[in-house]
mmCIF file of C-alpha atoms in Angstrom:
data_model
loop_
_atom_site.group_PDB
_atom_site.id
_atom_site.type_symbol
_atom_site.label_atom_id
_atom_site.label_comp_id
_atom_site.label_asym_id
_atom_site.label_seq_id
_atom_site.Cartn_x
_atom_site.Cartn_y
_atom_site.Cartn_z
ATOM 1 C CA LYS A 1 -7.889 7.359 8.472
ATOM 2 C CA ASN A 2 -6.624 4.056 6.110
ATOM 3 C CA GLU A 3 -8.577 3.811 3.031
ATOM 4 C CA VAL A 4 -9.680 -0.513 4.459
ATOM 5 C CA GLU A 5 -10.547 -0.264 7.785
ATOM 6 C CA GLN A 6 -10.663 -4.131 9.100
ATOM 7 C CA SER A 7 -12.631 -5.102 12.277
ATOM 8 C CA PRO A 8 -12.017 -6.670 15.238
ATOM 9 C CA GLN A 9 -8.414 -5.848 15.049
ATOM 10 C CA ASN A 10 -8.699 -9.406 17.992
ATOM 11 C CA LEU A 11 -10.693 -12.074 17.562
ATOM 12 C CA THR A 12 -11.116 -15.210 20.489
ATOM 13 C CA ALA A 13 -13.515 -17.862 19.623
ATOM 14 C CA GLN A 14 -13.820 -21.707 21.032
ATOM 15 C CA GLU A 15 -13.268 -24.685 18.845
ATOM 16 C CA GLY A 16 -16.269 -24.727 16.835
ATOM 17 C CA GLU A 17 -17.589 -21.229 16.921
ATOM 18 C CA PHE A 18 -19.066 -19.169 13.577
ATOM 19 C CA ILE A 19 -16.888 -15.961 13.300
ATOM 20 C CA THR A 20 -17.438 -13.065 11.099
ATOM 21 C CA ILE A 21 -14.275 -10.881 10.009
ATOM 22 C CA ASN A 22 -15.145 -7.209 9.017
ATOM 23 C CA CYS A 23 -13.883 -5.112 6.261
ATOM 24 C CA SER A 24 -15.225 -1.153 5.499
ATOM 25 C CA TYR A 25 -13.127 0.330 2.680
ATOM 26 C CA SER A 26 -14.177 4.229 1.669
ATOM 27 C CA VAL A 27 -13.482 3.993 -2.255
ATOM 28 C CA GLY A 28 -14.863 2.596 -5.266
ATOM 29 C CA ILE A 29 -13.717 -0.439 -5.776
ATOM 30 C CA SER A 30 -12.950 -3.494 -8.829
ATOM 31 C CA ALA A 31 -12.100 -5.993 -6.759
ATOM 32 C CA LEU A 32 -12.170 -6.691 -2.445
ATOM 33 C CA HIS A 33 -9.220 -9.577 -1.245
ATOM 34 C CA TRP A 34 -9.200 -11.642 1.602
ATOM 35 C CA LEU A 35 -5.658 -13.128 2.615
ATOM 36 C CA GLN A 36 -4.683 -15.035 5.955
ATOM 37 C CA GLN A 37 -0.780 -15.209 6.915
ATOM 38 C CA HIS A 38 0.524 -17.590 9.851
ATOM 39 C CA PRO A 39 2.737 -17.058 12.007
ATOM 40 C CA GLY A 40 6.387 -17.452 10.906
ATOM 41 C CA GLY A 41 5.186 -15.019 8.092
ATOM 42 C CA GLY A 42 3.976 -16.427 4.812
ATOM 43 C CA ILE A 43 0.520 -15.175 3.509
ATOM 44 C CA VAL A 44 -2.884 -17.076 1.294
ATOM 45 C CA SER A 45 -5.206 -15.262 -1.075
ATOM 46 C CA LEU A 46 -7.793 -16.875 0.126
ATOM 47 C CA PHE A 47 -10.400 -14.965 -2.014
ATOM 48 C CA MET A 48 -10.751 -12.607 -4.887
ATOM 49 C CA LEU A 49 -14.297 -10.957 -4.913
ATOM 50 C CA SER A 50 -16.192 -8.624 -6.680
ATOM 51 C CA SER A 51 -19.901 -8.687 -6.397
ATOM 52 C CA GLY A 52 -21.988 -11.384 -4.485
ATOM 53 C CA LYS A 53 -20.432 -14.178 -2.549
ATOM 54 C CA LYS A 54 -17.898 -17.028 -2.649
ATOM 55 C CA LYS A 55 -17.396 -20.086 -0.439
ATOM 56 C CA HIS A 56 -14.961 -22.993 0.408
ATOM 57 C CA GLY A 57 -14.940 -25.030 2.244
ATOM 58 C CA ARG A 58 -15.759 -23.639 5.406
ATOM 59 C CA LEU A 59 -14.785 -20.045 4.850
ATOM 60 C CA ILE A 60 -17.798 -18.394 2.842
ATOM 61 C CA ALA A 61 -16.386 -13.904 2.229
ATOM 62 C CA THR A 62 -19.275 -11.571 1.301
ATOM 63 C CA ILE A 63 -19.344 -8.287 -0.560
ATOM 64 C CA ASN A 64 -21.212 -5.451 -0.666
ATOM 65 C CA ILE A 65 -20.648 -3.352 -3.042
ATOM 66 C CA GLN A 66 -23.176 -0.534 -2.329
ATOM 67 C CA GLU A 67 -22.343 -0.720 1.258
ATOM 68 C CA LYS A 68 -18.627 -0.732 0.803
ATOM 69 C CA HIS A 69 -18.543 -4.040 2.687
ATOM 70 C CA SER A 70 -16.865 -7.536 3.236
ATOM 71 C CA SER A 71 -17.417 -9.705 5.092
ATOM 72 C CA LEU A 72 -14.680 -12.555 5.916
ATOM 73 C CA HIS A 73 -17.337 -16.531 7.832
ATOM 74 C CA ILE A 74 -15.680 -19.221 8.944
ATOM 75 C CA THR A 75 -18.317 -21.551 9.908
ATOM 76 C CA ALA A 76 -16.619 -24.694 12.638
ATOM 77 C CA SER A 77 -13.924 -23.090 12.943
ATOM 78 C CA HIS A 78 -11.109 -24.723 14.511
ATOM 79 C CA PRO A 79 -7.693 -23.797 15.937
ATOM 80 C CA ARG A 80 -5.762 -24.248 12.782
ATOM 81 C CA ASP A 81 -7.680 -21.704 11.433
ATOM 82 C CA SER A 82 -5.551 -19.368 13.889
ATOM 83 C CA ALA A 83 -3.911 -16.805 11.671
ATOM 84 C CA VAL A 84 -3.954 -12.716 11.331
ATOM 85 C CA TYR A 85 -6.693 -12.111 8.262
ATOM 86 C CA ILE A 86 -5.901 -9.382 5.844
ATOM 87 C CA CYS A 87 -8.768 -7.265 3.368
ATOM 88 C CA ALA A 88 -7.013 -5.790 0.667
ATOM 89 C CA VAL A 89 -9.010 -3.592 -2.233
ATOM 90 C CA LYS A 90 -8.070 -2.800 -5.508
ATOM 91 C CA GLY A 91 -9.391 0.569 -5.991
ATOM 92 C CA SER A 92 -11.537 1.395 -9.755
ATOM 93 C CA SER A 93 -9.086 4.934 -10.562
ATOM 94 C CA THR A 94 -6.043 2.738 -9.735
ATOM 95 C CA SER A 95 -3.743 1.999 -12.404
ATOM 96 C CA GLY A 96 -0.932 -0.731 -12.038
ATOM 97 C CA SER A 97 -0.512 -3.975 -8.781
ATOM 98 C CA ARG A 98 -1.471 -1.072 -6.434
ATOM 99 C CA LEU A 99 -3.629 -2.987 -3.778
ATOM 100 C CA THR A 100 -4.534 -0.937 -0.415
ATOM 101 C CA PHE A 101 -4.210 -3.467 2.567
ATOM 102 C CA GLY A 102 -6.075 -3.742 6.206
ATOM 103 C CA GLU A 103 -4.200 -3.767 9.145
ATOM 104 C CA GLY A 104 -5.248 -7.088 9.576
ATOM 105 C CA THR A 105 -7.643 -9.474 12.324
ATOM 106 C CA GLN A 106 -5.964 -11.643 14.884
ATOM 107 C CA LEU A 107 -7.949 -14.669 14.812
ATOM 108 C CA THR A 108 -6.820 -16.848 18.043
ATOM 109 C CA VAL A 109 -8.966 -20.709 17.981
ATOM 110 C CA ASN A 110 -8.930 -22.516 21.519
ATOM 111 C CA PRO A 111 -9.373 -26.131 21.301
ATOM 112 C CA GLU B 1 5.420 -24.994 -0.980
ATOM 113 C CA THR B 2 3.778 -21.563 -1.811
ATOM 114 C CA GLY B 3 5.458 -21.780 -5.454
ATOM 115 C CA VAL B 4 7.135 -18.306 -4.406
ATOM 116 C CA THR B 5 10.413 -19.254 -2.322
ATOM 117 C CA GLN B 6 12.634 -16.512 -0.539
ATOM 118 C CA THR B 7 15.523 -16.323 0.510
ATOM 119 C CA PRO B 8 17.309 -16.017 3.739
ATOM 120 C CA ARG B 9 14.156 -16.360 5.832
ATOM 121 C CA HIS B 10 15.615 -14.239 8.931
ATOM 122 C CA LEU B 11 18.997 -11.560 7.907
ATOM 123 C CA VAL B 12 20.195 -9.986 10.711
ATOM 124 C CA MET B 13 22.717 -6.774 9.829
ATOM 125 C CA GLY B 14 24.230 -3.797 10.110
ATOM 126 C CA MET B 15 23.712 -0.057 9.043
ATOM 127 C CA THR B 16 27.009 -0.934 6.941
ATOM 128 C CA ASN B 17 26.692 -3.889 5.608
ATOM 129 C CA LYS B 18 25.345 -4.886 1.714
ATOM 130 C CA LYS B 19 22.894 -7.490 2.073
ATOM 131 C CA SER B 20 20.419 -9.066 -0.405
ATOM 132 C CA LEU B 21 17.509 -10.374 -0.434
ATOM 133 C CA LYS B 22 15.854 -12.903 -3.397
ATOM 134 C CA CYS B 23 12.744 -13.846 -4.554
ATOM 135 C CA GLU B 24 12.796 -16.977 -7.146
ATOM 136 C CA GLN B 25 8.928 -18.053 -8.443
ATOM 137 C CA HIS B 26 8.317 -21.803 -10.287
ATOM 138 C CA LEU B 27 4.371 -20.536 -11.439
ATOM 139 C CA GLY B 28 4.613 -19.466 -14.277
ATOM 140 C CA HIS B 29 3.636 -15.827 -13.300
ATOM 141 C CA ASN B 30 5.086 -12.754 -15.184
ATOM 142 C CA ALA B 31 4.523 -9.814 -12.563
ATOM 143 C CA MET B 32 7.008 -9.779 -8.748
ATOM 144 C CA TYR B 33 6.303 -7.744 -6.045
ATOM 145 C CA TRP B 34 8.508 -6.164 -3.308
ATOM 146 C CA TYR B 35 6.016 -4.958 -0.070
ATOM 147 C CA LYS B 36 6.919 -4.184 3.716
ATOM 148 C CA GLN B 37 5.690 -5.775 6.160
ATOM 149 C CA SER B 38 5.599 -3.532 9.711
ATOM 150 C CA ALA B 39 4.604 -4.291 12.533
ATOM 151 C CA LYS B 40 1.034 -3.401 13.589
ATOM 152 C CA LYS B 41 0.726 -1.851 10.148
ATOM 153 C CA PRO B 42 -0.460 -2.459 6.851
ATOM 154 C CA LEU B 43 1.224 -4.268 3.706
ATOM 155 C CA GLU B 44 3.252 -1.440 1.680
ATOM 156 C CA LEU B 45 3.905 -2.074 -2.279
ATOM 157 C CA MET B 46 7.472 -1.905 -2.639
ATOM 158 C CA PHE B 47 8.905 -2.509 -6.348
ATOM 159 C CA VAL B 48 6.322 -3.968 -8.979
ATOM 160 C CA TYR B 49 7.975 -5.719 -11.939
ATOM 161 C CA SER B 50 5.667 -6.676 -14.937
ATOM 162 C CA LEU B 51 7.530 -8.331 -17.947
ATOM 163 C CA GLU B 52 10.997 -8.000 -15.709
ATOM 164 C CA GLU B 53 10.273 -3.459 -16.440
ATOM 165 C CA ARG B 54 9.632 -2.087 -13.191
ATOM 166 C CA VAL B 55 6.311 -0.747 -12.692
ATOM 167 C CA GLU B 56 6.036 1.024 -9.557
ATOM 168 C CA ASN B 57 8.116 2.366 -7.593
ATOM 169 C CA ASN B 58 6.042 3.765 -4.465
ATOM 170 C CA SER B 59 8.306 5.908 -3.195
ATOM 171 C CA VAL B 60 11.204 3.681 -2.040
ATOM 172 C CA PRO B 61 13.957 5.171 -0.264
ATOM 173 C CA SER B 62 17.242 4.692 -2.318
ATOM 174 C CA ARG B 63 18.837 2.326 -0.273
ATOM 175 C CA PHE B 64 16.813 -0.344 -1.713
ATOM 176 C CA SER B 65 18.127 -1.396 -5.160
ATOM 177 C CA PRO B 66 15.598 -4.075 -7.164
ATOM 178 C CA GLU B 67 16.103 -6.224 -8.946
ATOM 179 C CA CYS B 68 14.492 -8.401 -11.720
ATOM 180 C CA PRO B 69 16.850 -10.734 -14.103
ATOM 181 C CA ASN B 70 13.836 -12.704 -15.676
ATOM 182 C CA SER B 71 10.684 -13.283 -14.921
ATOM 183 C CA SER B 72 11.406 -15.730 -12.548
ATOM 184 C CA HIS B 73 13.922 -13.863 -9.814
ATOM 185 C CA LEU B 74 13.298 -11.060 -8.015
ATOM 186 C CA PHE B 75 16.142 -9.572 -6.075
ATOM 187 C CA LEU B 76 15.738 -6.398 -3.422
ATOM 188 C CA HIS B 77 19.409 -5.527 -2.628
ATOM 189 C CA LEU B 78 20.392 -4.025 0.657
ATOM 190 C CA HIS B 79 22.223 -1.246 1.721
ATOM 191 C CA THR B 80 22.830 1.477 4.129
ATOM 192 C CA LEU B 81 20.329 0.928 6.019
ATOM 193 C CA GLN B 82 18.181 2.119 8.802
ATOM 194 C CA PRO B 83 16.692 0.209 11.713
ATOM 195 C CA GLU B 84 13.809 1.770 11.750
ATOM 196 C CA ASP B 85 13.813 -1.174 8.121
ATOM 197 C CA SER B 86 13.588 -3.703 10.241
ATOM 198 C CA ALA B 87 10.471 -5.375 9.157
ATOM 199 C CA LEU B 88 9.107 -9.064 6.913
ATOM 200 C CA TYR B 89 9.583 -8.271 3.227
ATOM 201 C CA LEU B 90 7.635 -10.567 0.969
ATOM 202 C CA CYS B 91 7.485 -11.367 -2.493
ATOM 203 C CA ALA B 92 4.825 -12.196 -4.495
ATOM 204 C CA SER B 93 3.686 -13.154 -7.912
ATOM 205 C CA SER B 94 1.180 -12.843 -10.108
ATOM 206 C CA GLN B 95 -0.103 -13.208 -13.820
ATOM 207 C CA GLY B 96 -0.815 -9.964 -14.966
ATOM 208 C CA GLY B 97 0.933 -6.924 -13.195
ATOM 209 C CA GLY B 98 -1.441 -5.223 -15.831
ATOM 210 C CA PRO B 99 -4.697 -2.532 -14.332
ATOM 211 C CA GLY B 100 -6.541 -5.975 -14.004
ATOM 212 C CA ALA B 101 -7.281 -7.001 -10.371
ATOM 213 C CA ASN B 102 -4.438 -10.138 -10.193
ATOM 214 C CA VAL B 103 -4.814 -12.457 -7.867
ATOM 215 C CA LEU B 104 -1.200 -12.566 -6.120
ATOM 216 C CA THR B 105 0.944 -15.189 -4.482
ATOM 217 C CA PHE B 106 3.172 -14.995 -1.938
ATOM 218 C CA GLY B 107 6.307 -16.153 -0.218
ATOM 219 C CA ALA B 108 7.318 -16.616 3.692
ATOM 220 C CA GLY B 109 8.875 -13.743 3.969
ATOM 221 C CA SER B 110 12.379 -12.707 4.761
ATOM 222 C CA ARG B 111 12.640 -11.159 8.187
ATOM 223 C CA LEU B 112 15.587 -8.261 8.328
ATOM 224 C CA THR B 113 16.478 -6.747 11.486
ATOM 225 C CA VAL B 114 18.246 -3.779 11.337
ATOM 226 C CA LEU B 115 21.176 -3.275 14.794
#
């Protein structure tokens, strides 16, 4: 069992829908990252958070440390949001720069 | 352009070939990373360099040999690879490679196919 679990694995939505991607982890963490990977491979860091909530444009990331759970929300989704969204955590007892990654959620937004 | 440039973007090689992947970052970061991404598997950390010193080597086979000649450049030298080494190899950089949580900037990746 991976230390970082994402759900769903695949998600298809219609343009304009509100989207939620979930991430659960089983270790104590110092930070959690949400990443976006477009076809072709490039990965973009969306958020790094250790508590509460962050918002950037139509993207919102929340984290509940007690429940070891984070969500990534996309409001008013658009076909250009189609990508793989990856959750990664930095363990609180981890030295160095190691991140543990989830398997990713493939999001497809249809026009 | 993310500030981290990887070349080549695609590479096909035989098991007896020797090739290298190159990564260059233009962000003034002092830590660089190699990750491997295989189909339907989470990203796997391979190597970390901080201030040009290798600080992590995640039990990677010796057929992968990293080199970091300066803080802006990172290479991954490949020799006698196996077909199961076919994957997307991603380079990343950050400011600070120590215990603190750092935001990573990734390159677009090098898609490697080993025949």
